[in-house]
mmCIF file of C-alpha atoms and ligand atoms in Angstrom:
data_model
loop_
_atom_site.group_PDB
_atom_site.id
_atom_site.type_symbol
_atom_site.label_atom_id
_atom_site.label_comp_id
_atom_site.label_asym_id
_atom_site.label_seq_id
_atom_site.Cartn_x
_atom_site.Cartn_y
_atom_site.Cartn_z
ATOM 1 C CA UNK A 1 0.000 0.000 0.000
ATOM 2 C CA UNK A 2 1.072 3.580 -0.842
ATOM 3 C CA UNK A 3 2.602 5.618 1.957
ATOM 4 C CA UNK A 4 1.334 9.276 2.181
ATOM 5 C CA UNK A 5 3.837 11.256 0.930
ATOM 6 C CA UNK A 6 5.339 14.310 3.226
ATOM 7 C CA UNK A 7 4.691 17.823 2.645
ATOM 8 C CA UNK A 8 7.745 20.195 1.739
ATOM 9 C CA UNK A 9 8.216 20.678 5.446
ATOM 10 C CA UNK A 10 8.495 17.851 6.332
ATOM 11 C CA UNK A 11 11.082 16.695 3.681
ATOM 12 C CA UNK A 12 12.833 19.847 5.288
ATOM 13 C CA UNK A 13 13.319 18.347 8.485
ATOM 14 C CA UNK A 14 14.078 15.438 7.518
ATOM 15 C CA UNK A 15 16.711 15.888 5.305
ATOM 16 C CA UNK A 16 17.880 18.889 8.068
ATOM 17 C CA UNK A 17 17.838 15.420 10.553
ATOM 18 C CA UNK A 18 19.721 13.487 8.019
ATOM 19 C CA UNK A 19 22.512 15.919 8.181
ATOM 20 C CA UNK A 20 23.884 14.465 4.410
ATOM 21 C CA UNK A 21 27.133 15.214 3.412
ATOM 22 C CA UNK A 22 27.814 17.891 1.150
ATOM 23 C CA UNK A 23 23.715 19.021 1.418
ATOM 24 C CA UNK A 24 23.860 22.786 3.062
ATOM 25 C CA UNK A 25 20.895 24.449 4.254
ATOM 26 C CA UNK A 26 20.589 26.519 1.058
ATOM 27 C CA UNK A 27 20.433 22.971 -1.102
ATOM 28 C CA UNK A 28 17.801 21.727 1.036
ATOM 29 C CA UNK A 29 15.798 25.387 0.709
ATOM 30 C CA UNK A 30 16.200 24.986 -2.929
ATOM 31 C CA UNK A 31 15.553 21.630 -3.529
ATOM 32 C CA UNK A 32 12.606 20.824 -0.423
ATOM 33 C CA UNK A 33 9.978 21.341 -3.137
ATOM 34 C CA UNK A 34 11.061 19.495 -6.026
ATOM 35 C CA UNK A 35 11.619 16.482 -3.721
ATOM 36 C CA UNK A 36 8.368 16.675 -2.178
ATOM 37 C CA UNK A 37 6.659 16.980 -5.938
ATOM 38 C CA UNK A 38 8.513 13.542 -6.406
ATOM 39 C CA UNK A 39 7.422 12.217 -3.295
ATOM 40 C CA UNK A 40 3.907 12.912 -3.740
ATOM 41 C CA UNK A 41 3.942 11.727 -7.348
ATOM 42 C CA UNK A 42 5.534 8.163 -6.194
ATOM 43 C CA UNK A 43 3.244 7.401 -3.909
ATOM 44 C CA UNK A 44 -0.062 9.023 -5.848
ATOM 45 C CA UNK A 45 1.148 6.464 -8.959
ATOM 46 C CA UNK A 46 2.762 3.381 -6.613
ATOM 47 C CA UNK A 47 6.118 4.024 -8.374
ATOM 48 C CA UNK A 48 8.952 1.879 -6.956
ATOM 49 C CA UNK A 49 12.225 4.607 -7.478
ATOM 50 C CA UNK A 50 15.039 1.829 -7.414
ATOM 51 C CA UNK A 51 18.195 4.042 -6.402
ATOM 52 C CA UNK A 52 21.605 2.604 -7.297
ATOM 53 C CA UNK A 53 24.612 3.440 -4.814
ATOM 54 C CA UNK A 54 26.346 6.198 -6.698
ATOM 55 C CA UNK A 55 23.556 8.410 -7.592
ATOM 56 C CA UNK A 56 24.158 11.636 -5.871
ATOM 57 C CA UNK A 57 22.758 12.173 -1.908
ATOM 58 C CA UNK A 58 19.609 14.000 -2.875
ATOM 59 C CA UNK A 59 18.676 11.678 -5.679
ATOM 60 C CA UNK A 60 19.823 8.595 -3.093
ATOM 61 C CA UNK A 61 17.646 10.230 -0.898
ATOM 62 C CA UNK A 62 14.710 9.661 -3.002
ATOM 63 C CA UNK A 63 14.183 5.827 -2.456
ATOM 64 C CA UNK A 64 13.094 3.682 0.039
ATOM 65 C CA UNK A 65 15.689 1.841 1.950
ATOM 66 C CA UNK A 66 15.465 -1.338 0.545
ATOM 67 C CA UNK A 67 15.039 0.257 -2.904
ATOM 68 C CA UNK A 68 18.824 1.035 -2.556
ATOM 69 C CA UNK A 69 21.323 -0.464 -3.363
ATOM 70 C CA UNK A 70 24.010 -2.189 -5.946
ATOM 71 C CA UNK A 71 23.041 -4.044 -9.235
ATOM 72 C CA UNK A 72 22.455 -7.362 -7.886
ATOM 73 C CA UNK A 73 20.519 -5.996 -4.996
ATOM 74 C CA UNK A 74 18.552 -3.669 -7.303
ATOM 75 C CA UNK A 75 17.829 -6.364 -9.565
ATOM 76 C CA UNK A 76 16.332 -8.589 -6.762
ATOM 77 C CA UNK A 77 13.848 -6.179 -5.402
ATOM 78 C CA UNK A 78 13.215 -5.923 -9.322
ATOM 79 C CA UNK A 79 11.840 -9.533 -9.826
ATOM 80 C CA UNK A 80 9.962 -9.341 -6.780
ATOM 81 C CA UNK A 81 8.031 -5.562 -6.557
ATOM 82 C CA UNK A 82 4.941 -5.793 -7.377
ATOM 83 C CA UNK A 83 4.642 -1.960 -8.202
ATOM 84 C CA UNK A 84 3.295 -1.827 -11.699
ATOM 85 C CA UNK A 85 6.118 1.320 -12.612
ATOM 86 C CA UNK A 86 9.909 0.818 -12.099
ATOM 87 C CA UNK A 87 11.950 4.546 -12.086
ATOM 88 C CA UNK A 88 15.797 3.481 -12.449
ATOM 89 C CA UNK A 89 17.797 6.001 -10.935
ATOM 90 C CA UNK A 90 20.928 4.508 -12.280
ATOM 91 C CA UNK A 91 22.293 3.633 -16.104
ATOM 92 C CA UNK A 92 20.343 2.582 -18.684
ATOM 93 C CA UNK A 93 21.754 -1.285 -18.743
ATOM 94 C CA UNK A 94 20.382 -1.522 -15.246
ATOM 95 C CA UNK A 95 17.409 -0.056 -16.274
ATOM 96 C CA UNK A 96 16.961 -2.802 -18.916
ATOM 97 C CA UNK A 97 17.883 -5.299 -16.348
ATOM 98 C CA UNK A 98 14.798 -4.563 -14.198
ATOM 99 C CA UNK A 99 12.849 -4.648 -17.417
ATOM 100 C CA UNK A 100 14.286 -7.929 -18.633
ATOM 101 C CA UNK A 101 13.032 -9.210 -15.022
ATOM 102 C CA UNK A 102 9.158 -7.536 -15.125
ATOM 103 C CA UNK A 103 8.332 -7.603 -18.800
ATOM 104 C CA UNK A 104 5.253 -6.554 -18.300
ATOM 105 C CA UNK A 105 5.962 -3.427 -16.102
ATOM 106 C CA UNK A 106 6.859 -0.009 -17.172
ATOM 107 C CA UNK A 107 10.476 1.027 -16.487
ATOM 108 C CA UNK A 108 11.361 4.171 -16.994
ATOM 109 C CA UNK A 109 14.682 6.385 -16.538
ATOM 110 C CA UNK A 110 15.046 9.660 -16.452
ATOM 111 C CA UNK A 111 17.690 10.035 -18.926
ATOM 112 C CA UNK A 112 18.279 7.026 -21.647
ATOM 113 C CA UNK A 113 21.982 8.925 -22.268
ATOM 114 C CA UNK A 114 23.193 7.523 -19.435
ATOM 115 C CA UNK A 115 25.476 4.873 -20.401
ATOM 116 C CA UNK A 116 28.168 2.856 -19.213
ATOM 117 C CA UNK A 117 31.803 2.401 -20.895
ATOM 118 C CA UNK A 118 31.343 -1.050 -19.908
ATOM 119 C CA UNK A 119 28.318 -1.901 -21.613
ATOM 120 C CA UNK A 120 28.397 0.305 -24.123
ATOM 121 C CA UNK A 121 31.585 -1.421 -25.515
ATOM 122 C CA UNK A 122 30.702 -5.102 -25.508
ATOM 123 C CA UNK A 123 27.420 -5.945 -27.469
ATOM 124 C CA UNK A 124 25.913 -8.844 -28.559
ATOM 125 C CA UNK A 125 28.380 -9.717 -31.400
ATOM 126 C CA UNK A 126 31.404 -9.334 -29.435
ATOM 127 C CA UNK A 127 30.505 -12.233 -27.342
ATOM 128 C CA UNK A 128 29.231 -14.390 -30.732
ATOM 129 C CA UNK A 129 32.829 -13.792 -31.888
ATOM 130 C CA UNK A 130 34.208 -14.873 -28.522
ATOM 131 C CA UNK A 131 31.900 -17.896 -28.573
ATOM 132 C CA UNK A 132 33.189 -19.207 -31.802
ATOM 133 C CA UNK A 133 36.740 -19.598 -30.339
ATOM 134 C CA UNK A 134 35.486 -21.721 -27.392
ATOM 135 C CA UNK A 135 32.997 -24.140 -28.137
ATOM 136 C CA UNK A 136 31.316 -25.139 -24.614
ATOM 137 C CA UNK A 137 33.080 -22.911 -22.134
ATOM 138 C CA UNK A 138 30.718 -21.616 -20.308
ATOM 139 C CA UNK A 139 29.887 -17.978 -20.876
ATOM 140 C CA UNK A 140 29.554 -15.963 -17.551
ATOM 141 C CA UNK A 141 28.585 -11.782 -18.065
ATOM 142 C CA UNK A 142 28.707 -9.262 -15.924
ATOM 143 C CA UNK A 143 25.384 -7.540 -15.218
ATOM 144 C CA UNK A 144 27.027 -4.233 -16.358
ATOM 145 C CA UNK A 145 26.033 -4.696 -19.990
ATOM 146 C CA UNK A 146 23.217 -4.568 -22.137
ATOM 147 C CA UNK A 147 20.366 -7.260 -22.816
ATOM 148 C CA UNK A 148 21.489 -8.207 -26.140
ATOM 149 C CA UNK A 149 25.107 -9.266 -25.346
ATOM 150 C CA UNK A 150 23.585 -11.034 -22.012
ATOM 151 C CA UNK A 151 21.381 -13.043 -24.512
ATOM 152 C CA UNK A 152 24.576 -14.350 -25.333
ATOM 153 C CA UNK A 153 25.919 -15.937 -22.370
ATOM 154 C CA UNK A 154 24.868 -18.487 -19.964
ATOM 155 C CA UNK A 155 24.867 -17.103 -16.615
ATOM 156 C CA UNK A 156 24.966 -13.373 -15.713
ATOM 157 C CA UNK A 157 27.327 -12.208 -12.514
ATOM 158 C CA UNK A 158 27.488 -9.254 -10.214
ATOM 159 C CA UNK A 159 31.328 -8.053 -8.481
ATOM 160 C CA UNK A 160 29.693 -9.684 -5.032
ATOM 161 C CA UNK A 161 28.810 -13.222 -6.152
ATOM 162 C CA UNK A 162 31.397 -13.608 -9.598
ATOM 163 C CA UNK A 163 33.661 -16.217 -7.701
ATOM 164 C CA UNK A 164 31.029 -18.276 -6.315
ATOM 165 C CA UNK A 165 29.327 -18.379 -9.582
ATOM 166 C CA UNK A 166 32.375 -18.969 -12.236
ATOM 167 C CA UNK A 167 33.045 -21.851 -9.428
ATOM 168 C CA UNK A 168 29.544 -23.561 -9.644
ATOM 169 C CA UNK A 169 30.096 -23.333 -13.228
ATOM 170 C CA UNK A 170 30.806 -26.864 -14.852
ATOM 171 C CA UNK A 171 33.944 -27.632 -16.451
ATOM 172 C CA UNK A 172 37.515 -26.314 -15.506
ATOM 173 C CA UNK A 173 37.462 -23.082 -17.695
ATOM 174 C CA UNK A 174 35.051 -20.354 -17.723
ATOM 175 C CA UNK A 175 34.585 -17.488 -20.565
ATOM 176 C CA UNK A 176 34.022 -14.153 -18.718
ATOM 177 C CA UNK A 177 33.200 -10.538 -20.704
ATOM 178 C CA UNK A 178 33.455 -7.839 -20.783
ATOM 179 C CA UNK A 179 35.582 -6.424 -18.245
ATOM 180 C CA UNK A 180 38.769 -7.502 -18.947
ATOM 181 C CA UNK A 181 40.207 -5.969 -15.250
ATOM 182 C CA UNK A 182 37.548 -7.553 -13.532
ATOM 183 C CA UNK A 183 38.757 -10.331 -15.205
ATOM 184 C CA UNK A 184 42.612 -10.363 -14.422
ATOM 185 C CA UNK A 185 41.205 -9.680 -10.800
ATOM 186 C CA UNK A 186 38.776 -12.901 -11.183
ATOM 187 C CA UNK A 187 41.742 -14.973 -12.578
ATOM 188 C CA UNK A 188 44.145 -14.393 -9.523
ATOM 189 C CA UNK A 189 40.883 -15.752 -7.344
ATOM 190 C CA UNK A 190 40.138 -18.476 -8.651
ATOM 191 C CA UNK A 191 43.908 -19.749 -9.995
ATOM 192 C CA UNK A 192 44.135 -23.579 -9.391
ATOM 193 C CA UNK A 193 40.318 -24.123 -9.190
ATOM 194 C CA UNK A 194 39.364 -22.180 -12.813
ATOM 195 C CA UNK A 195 40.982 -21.163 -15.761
ATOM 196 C CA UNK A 196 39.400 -17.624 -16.787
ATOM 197 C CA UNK A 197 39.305 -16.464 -20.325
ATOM 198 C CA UNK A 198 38.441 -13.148 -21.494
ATOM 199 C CA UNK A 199 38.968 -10.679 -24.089
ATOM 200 C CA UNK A 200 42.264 -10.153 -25.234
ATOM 201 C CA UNK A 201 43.951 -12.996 -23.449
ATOM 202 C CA UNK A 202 44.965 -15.190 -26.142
ATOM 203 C CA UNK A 203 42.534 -13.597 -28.663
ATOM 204 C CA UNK A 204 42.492 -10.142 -30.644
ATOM 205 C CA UNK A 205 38.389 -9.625 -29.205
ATOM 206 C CA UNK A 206 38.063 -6.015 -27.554
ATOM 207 C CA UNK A 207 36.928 -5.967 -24.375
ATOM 208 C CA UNK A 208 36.144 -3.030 -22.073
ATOM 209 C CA UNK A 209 37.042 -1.319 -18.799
ATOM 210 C CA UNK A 210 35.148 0.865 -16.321
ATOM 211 C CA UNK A 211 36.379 4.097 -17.058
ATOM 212 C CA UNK A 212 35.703 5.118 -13.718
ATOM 213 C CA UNK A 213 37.318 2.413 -11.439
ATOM 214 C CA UNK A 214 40.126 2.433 -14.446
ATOM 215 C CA UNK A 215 41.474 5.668 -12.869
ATOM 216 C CA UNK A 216 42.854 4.912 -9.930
ATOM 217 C CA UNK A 217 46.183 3.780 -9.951
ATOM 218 C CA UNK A 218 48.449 2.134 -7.408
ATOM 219 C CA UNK A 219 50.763 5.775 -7.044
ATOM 220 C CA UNK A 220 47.063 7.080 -6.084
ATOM 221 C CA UNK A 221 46.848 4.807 -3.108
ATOM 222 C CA UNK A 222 50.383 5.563 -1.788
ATOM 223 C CA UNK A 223 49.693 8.933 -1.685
ATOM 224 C CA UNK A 224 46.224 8.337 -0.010
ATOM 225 C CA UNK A 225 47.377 6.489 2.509
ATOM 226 C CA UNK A 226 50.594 8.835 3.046
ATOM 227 C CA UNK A 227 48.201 12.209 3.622
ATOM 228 C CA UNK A 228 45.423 10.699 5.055
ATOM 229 C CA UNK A 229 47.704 8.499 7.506
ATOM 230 C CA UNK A 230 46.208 4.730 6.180
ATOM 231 C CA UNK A 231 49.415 2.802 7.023
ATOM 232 C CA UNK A 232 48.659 -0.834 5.565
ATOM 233 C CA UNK A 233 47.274 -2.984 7.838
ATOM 234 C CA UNK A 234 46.272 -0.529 10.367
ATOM 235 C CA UNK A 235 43.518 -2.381 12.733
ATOM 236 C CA UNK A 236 41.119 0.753 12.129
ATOM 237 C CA UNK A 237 42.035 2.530 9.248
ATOM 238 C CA UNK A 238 41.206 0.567 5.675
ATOM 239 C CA UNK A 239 41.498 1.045 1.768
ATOM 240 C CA UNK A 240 39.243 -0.283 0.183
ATOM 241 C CA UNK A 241 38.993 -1.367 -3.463
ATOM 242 C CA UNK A 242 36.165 -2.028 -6.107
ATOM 243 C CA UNK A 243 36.587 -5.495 -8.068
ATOM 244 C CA UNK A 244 36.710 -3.577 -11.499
ATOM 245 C CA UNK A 245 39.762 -1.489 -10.531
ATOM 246 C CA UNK A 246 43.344 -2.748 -11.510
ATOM 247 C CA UNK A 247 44.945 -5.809 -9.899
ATOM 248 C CA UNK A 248 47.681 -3.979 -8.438
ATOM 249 C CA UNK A 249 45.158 -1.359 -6.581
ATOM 250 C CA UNK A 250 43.278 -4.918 -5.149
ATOM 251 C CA UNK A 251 46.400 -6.149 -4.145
ATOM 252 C CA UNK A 252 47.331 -2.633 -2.205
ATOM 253 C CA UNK A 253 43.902 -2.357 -0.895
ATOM 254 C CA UNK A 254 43.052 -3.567 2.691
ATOM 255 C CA UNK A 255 39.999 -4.913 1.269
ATOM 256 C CA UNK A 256 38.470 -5.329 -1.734
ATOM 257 C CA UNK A 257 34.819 -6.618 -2.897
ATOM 258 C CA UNK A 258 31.631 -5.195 -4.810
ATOM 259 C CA UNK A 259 29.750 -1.864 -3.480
ATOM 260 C CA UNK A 260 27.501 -4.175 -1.082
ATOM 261 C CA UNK A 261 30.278 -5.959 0.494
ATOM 262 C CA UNK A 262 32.266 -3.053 1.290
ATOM 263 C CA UNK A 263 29.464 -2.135 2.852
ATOM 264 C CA UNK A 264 29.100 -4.524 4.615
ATOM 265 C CA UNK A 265 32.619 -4.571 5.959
ATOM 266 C CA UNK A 266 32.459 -0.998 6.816
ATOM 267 C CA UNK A 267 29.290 -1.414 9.150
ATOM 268 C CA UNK A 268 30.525 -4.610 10.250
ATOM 269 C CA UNK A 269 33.734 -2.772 11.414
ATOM 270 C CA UNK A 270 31.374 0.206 13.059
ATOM 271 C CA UNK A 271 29.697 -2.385 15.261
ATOM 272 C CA UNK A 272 32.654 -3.485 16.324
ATOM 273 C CA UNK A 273 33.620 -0.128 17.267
ATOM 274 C CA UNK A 274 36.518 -0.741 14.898
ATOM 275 C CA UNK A 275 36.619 1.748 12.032
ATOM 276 C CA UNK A 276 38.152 5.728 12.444
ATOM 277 C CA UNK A 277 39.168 6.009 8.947
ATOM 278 C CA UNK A 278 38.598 4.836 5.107
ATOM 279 C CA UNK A 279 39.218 5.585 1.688
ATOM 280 C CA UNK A 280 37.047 3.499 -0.961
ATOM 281 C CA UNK A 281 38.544 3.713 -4.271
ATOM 282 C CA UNK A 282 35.200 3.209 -5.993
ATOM 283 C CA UNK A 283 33.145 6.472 -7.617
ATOM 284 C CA UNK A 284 32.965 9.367 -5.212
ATOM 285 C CA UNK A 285 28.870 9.339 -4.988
ATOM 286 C CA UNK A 286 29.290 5.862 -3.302
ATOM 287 C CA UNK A 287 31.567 7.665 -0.262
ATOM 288 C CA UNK A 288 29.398 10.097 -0.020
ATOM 289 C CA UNK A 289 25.794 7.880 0.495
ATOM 290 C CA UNK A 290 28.727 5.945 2.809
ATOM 291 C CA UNK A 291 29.282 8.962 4.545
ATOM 292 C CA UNK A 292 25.948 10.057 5.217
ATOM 293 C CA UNK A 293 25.336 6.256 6.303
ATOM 294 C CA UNK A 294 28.309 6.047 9.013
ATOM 295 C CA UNK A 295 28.850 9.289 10.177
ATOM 296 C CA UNK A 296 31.289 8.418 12.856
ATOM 297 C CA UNK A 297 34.054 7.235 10.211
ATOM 298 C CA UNK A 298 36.155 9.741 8.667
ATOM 299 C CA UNK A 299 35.872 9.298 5.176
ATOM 300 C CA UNK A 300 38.890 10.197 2.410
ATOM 301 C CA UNK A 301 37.190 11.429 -1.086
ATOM 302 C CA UNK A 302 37.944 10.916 -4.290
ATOM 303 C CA UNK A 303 35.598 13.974 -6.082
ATOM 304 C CA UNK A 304 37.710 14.006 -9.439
ATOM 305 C CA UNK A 305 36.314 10.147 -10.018
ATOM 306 C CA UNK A 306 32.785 10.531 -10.847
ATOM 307 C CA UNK A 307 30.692 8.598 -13.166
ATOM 308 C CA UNK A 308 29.858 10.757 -16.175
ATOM 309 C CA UNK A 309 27.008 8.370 -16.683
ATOM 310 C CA UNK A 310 25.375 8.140 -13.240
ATOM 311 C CA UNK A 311 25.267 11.768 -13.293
ATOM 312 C CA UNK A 312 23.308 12.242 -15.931
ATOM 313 C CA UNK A 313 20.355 11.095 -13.145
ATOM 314 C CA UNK A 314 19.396 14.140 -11.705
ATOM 315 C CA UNK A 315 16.757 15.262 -9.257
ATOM 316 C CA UNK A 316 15.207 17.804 -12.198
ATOM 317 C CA UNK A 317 15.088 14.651 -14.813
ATOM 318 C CA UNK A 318 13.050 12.276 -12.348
ATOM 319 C CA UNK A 319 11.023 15.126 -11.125
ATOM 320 C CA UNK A 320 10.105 15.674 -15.689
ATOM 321 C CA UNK A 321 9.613 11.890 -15.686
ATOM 322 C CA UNK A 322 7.065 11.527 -12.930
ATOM 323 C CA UNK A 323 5.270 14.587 -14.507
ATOM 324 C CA UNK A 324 5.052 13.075 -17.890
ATOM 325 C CA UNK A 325 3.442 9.933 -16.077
ATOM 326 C CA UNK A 326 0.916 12.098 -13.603
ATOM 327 C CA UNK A 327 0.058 14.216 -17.140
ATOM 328 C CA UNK A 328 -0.685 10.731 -19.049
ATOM 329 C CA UNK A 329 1.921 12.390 -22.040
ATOM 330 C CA UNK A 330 4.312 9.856 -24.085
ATOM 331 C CA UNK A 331 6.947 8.375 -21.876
ATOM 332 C CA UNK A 332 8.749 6.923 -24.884
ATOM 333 C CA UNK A 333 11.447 9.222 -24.557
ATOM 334 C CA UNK A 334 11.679 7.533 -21.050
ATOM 335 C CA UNK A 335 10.818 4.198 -21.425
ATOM 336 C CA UNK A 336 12.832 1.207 -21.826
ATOM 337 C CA UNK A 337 11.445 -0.457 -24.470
ATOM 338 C CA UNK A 338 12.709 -4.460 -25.377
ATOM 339 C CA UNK A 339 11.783 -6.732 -28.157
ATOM 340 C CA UNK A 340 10.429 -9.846 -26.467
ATOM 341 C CA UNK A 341 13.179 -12.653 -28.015
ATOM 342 C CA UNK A 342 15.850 -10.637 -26.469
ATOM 343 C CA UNK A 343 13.993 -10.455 -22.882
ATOM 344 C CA UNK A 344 13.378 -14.202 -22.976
ATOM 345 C CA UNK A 345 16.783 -15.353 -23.924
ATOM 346 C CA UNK A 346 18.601 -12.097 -21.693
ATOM 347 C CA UNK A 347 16.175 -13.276 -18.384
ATOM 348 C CA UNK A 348 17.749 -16.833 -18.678
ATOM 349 C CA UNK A 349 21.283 -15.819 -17.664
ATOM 350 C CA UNK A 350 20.219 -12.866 -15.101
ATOM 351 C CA UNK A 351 17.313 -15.624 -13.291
ATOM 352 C CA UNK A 352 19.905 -18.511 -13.120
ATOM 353 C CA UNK A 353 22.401 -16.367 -11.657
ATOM 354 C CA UNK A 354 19.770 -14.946 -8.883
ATOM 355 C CA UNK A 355 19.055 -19.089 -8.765
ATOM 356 C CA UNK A 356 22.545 -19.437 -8.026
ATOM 357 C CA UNK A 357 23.170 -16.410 -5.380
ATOM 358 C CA UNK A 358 19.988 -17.700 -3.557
ATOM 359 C CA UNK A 359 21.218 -21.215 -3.604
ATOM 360 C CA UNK A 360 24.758 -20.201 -2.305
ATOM 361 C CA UNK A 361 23.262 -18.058 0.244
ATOM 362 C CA UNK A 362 21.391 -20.777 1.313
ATOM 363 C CA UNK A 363 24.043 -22.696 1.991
ATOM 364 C CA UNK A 364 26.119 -19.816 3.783
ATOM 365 C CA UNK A 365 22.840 -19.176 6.173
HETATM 366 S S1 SF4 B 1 30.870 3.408 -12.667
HETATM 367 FE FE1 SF4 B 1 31.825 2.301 -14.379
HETATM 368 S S2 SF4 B 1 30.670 0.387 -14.511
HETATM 369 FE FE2 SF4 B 1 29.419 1.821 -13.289
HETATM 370 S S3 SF4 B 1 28.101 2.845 -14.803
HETATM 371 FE FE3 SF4 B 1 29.903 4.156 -14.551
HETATM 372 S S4 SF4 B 1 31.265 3.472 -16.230
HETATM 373 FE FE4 SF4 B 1 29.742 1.861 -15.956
#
């Protein structure tokens, strides 16, 4: 049922009680309206606003708790909302993922520019052409790509459950695309248990990088842990690293995993009482929600790595979006739209691999 949305003084207090990082007084003045217009409009059209980790605080802000999160999380409460309108606030391939997963509900997002450097270089021939060079190695994606190249492969993966799934996988070898650091990461992992292929090892396919995660280098890390006083292996002060960065930033990191399990770590550490000071080298957004989340760490930024794509997601866009829906106009420029050959054969990989996280969770619990 449909919560009542709260009045633009209320959203003022709240966000004043929320004490965000990097919000002042003057954004919350200017912005209080807008976000209750949003509010109201979720609620009066049962709109689930799925917000992805690095969307900016006020845009964050926007969704329910459980509505946040990373792609696999995101793409769980996808299969299972029974809201009959999805708003991505993400990229568009995560957009399609949630459509891929309710066929029959609308998903919009407020801007279809927003891509990924991932995705947008690895499509559905790519993986055909790596395909032909090995016959019946199984063909593991990650999420961050587009419907028609997961239509592809055999099982899709997220950076929190890669490992466990390219290990389930039959056979001794195991194709993965398109991120070709993630990759090299993935390889080191699972040496002696799984042979990894990917683009460009031992082929002349193009593969692709995240532009974002791509940036930070292993001089970057020195210095960040020189000026902000990391020293490695510190008990209480921890680097962290994102899978898709290089393998010699994972191997300087304290820690490395997807967004949700350095999460986790971090608020595992703060109810410990064991956690002063961090640096994630992931996009900056995702400190920032992690900031707002633990205030009593001391975060190190990044602000110069910030995903051109996620960007594009602003609190203006969704606000047009949900006005276009309340006013009954088009929403093509909006809507993700998918033939229905590609959803069926794109749904097979992304529902074997929730089959498969469910399973192993299963186990772990
Ligand atoms: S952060 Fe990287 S992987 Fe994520 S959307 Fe941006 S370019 Fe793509």
């Amino acid at each position: 049922m449909a919560t009542a949305a709260p009045d633009v003084d209320e959203v003022k207090r709240r966000l004043r009680s929320r004490k965000l990082p990097f919000v002042l007084d003057v954004d919350i003045e200017a912005k209080a309206d807008l976000i209750a217009e949003v509010l109201r409009l979720k609620a009066k059209h049962n709109v689930v606003i799925l917000g992805h980790n690095y969307m900016e605080p006020l845009v964050f802000d926007l969704s329910d708790l459980e509505e946040r999160g990373d792609s696999l999380q995101l793409s769980m409460y996808a299969a299972r909302t029974s809201a009959s309108t999805i708003l991505f606030n993400g990229v568009v391939f995560m957009a399609e993922t949630a459509k891929v997963l309710n066929p029959d509900k609308r998903v919009l997002i407020a801007d279809m520019r927003a891509g990924c450097s991932l995705a947008d270089n690895f499509r559905g021939p790519d993986v055909r052409a790596l395909k032909e060079r090995y016959p019946g190695v199984p063909v593991m994606i990650y999420i961050n790509s587009y419907a028609d190249a997961k239509a592809e492969c055999d099982v899709c993966c997220t950076s929190a459950n890669a490992p466990a799934i390219a290990s389930a996988l039959p056979g001794d070898r195991v194709l993965f695309v398109p991120d070709i650091l993630f990759a090299q990461n993935l390889e080191t992992e699972l040496r002696g248990r799984k042979e990894v292929l990917f683009p460009g090892k031992g082929n002349d396919v193009r593969g692709a990088v995240c532009e974002v995660h791509e940036r930070f280098t292993l001089e970057d890390l020195r210095m960040i842990r020189g000026s902000f006083e990391i020293p490695k292996g510190h008990a209480s002060r921890i680097v962290y690293a994102h899978w898709e960065c290089r393998p010699d930033v994972l191997r300087e990191a304290d820690v490395y995993g997807s967004t949700s399990q350095i999460r986790s770590d971090i608020a595992r550490r703060v109810k410990e009482g064991r956690l002063e000071k961090a640096f994630v080298a992931s996009e900056c957004e995702l400190t920032t929600n992690l900031m707002a989340e633990f205030p009593g760490v001391e975060f190190a930024t990044a602000c110069f790595v910030r995903c051109q794509h996620m960007a594009r997601i602003t609190l203006d866009g969704v606000l047009t979006v949900l006005r276009a829906l309340d006013a009954g106009t088009d929403l093509k420029a909006w809507e993700v739209s998918l033939d229905r050959a590609t959803i069926d054969r794109a749904r097979r990989p992304i529902e074997r691999m929730l089959e498969m996280s469910t399973a192993a969770q299963n186990r772990v619990g």
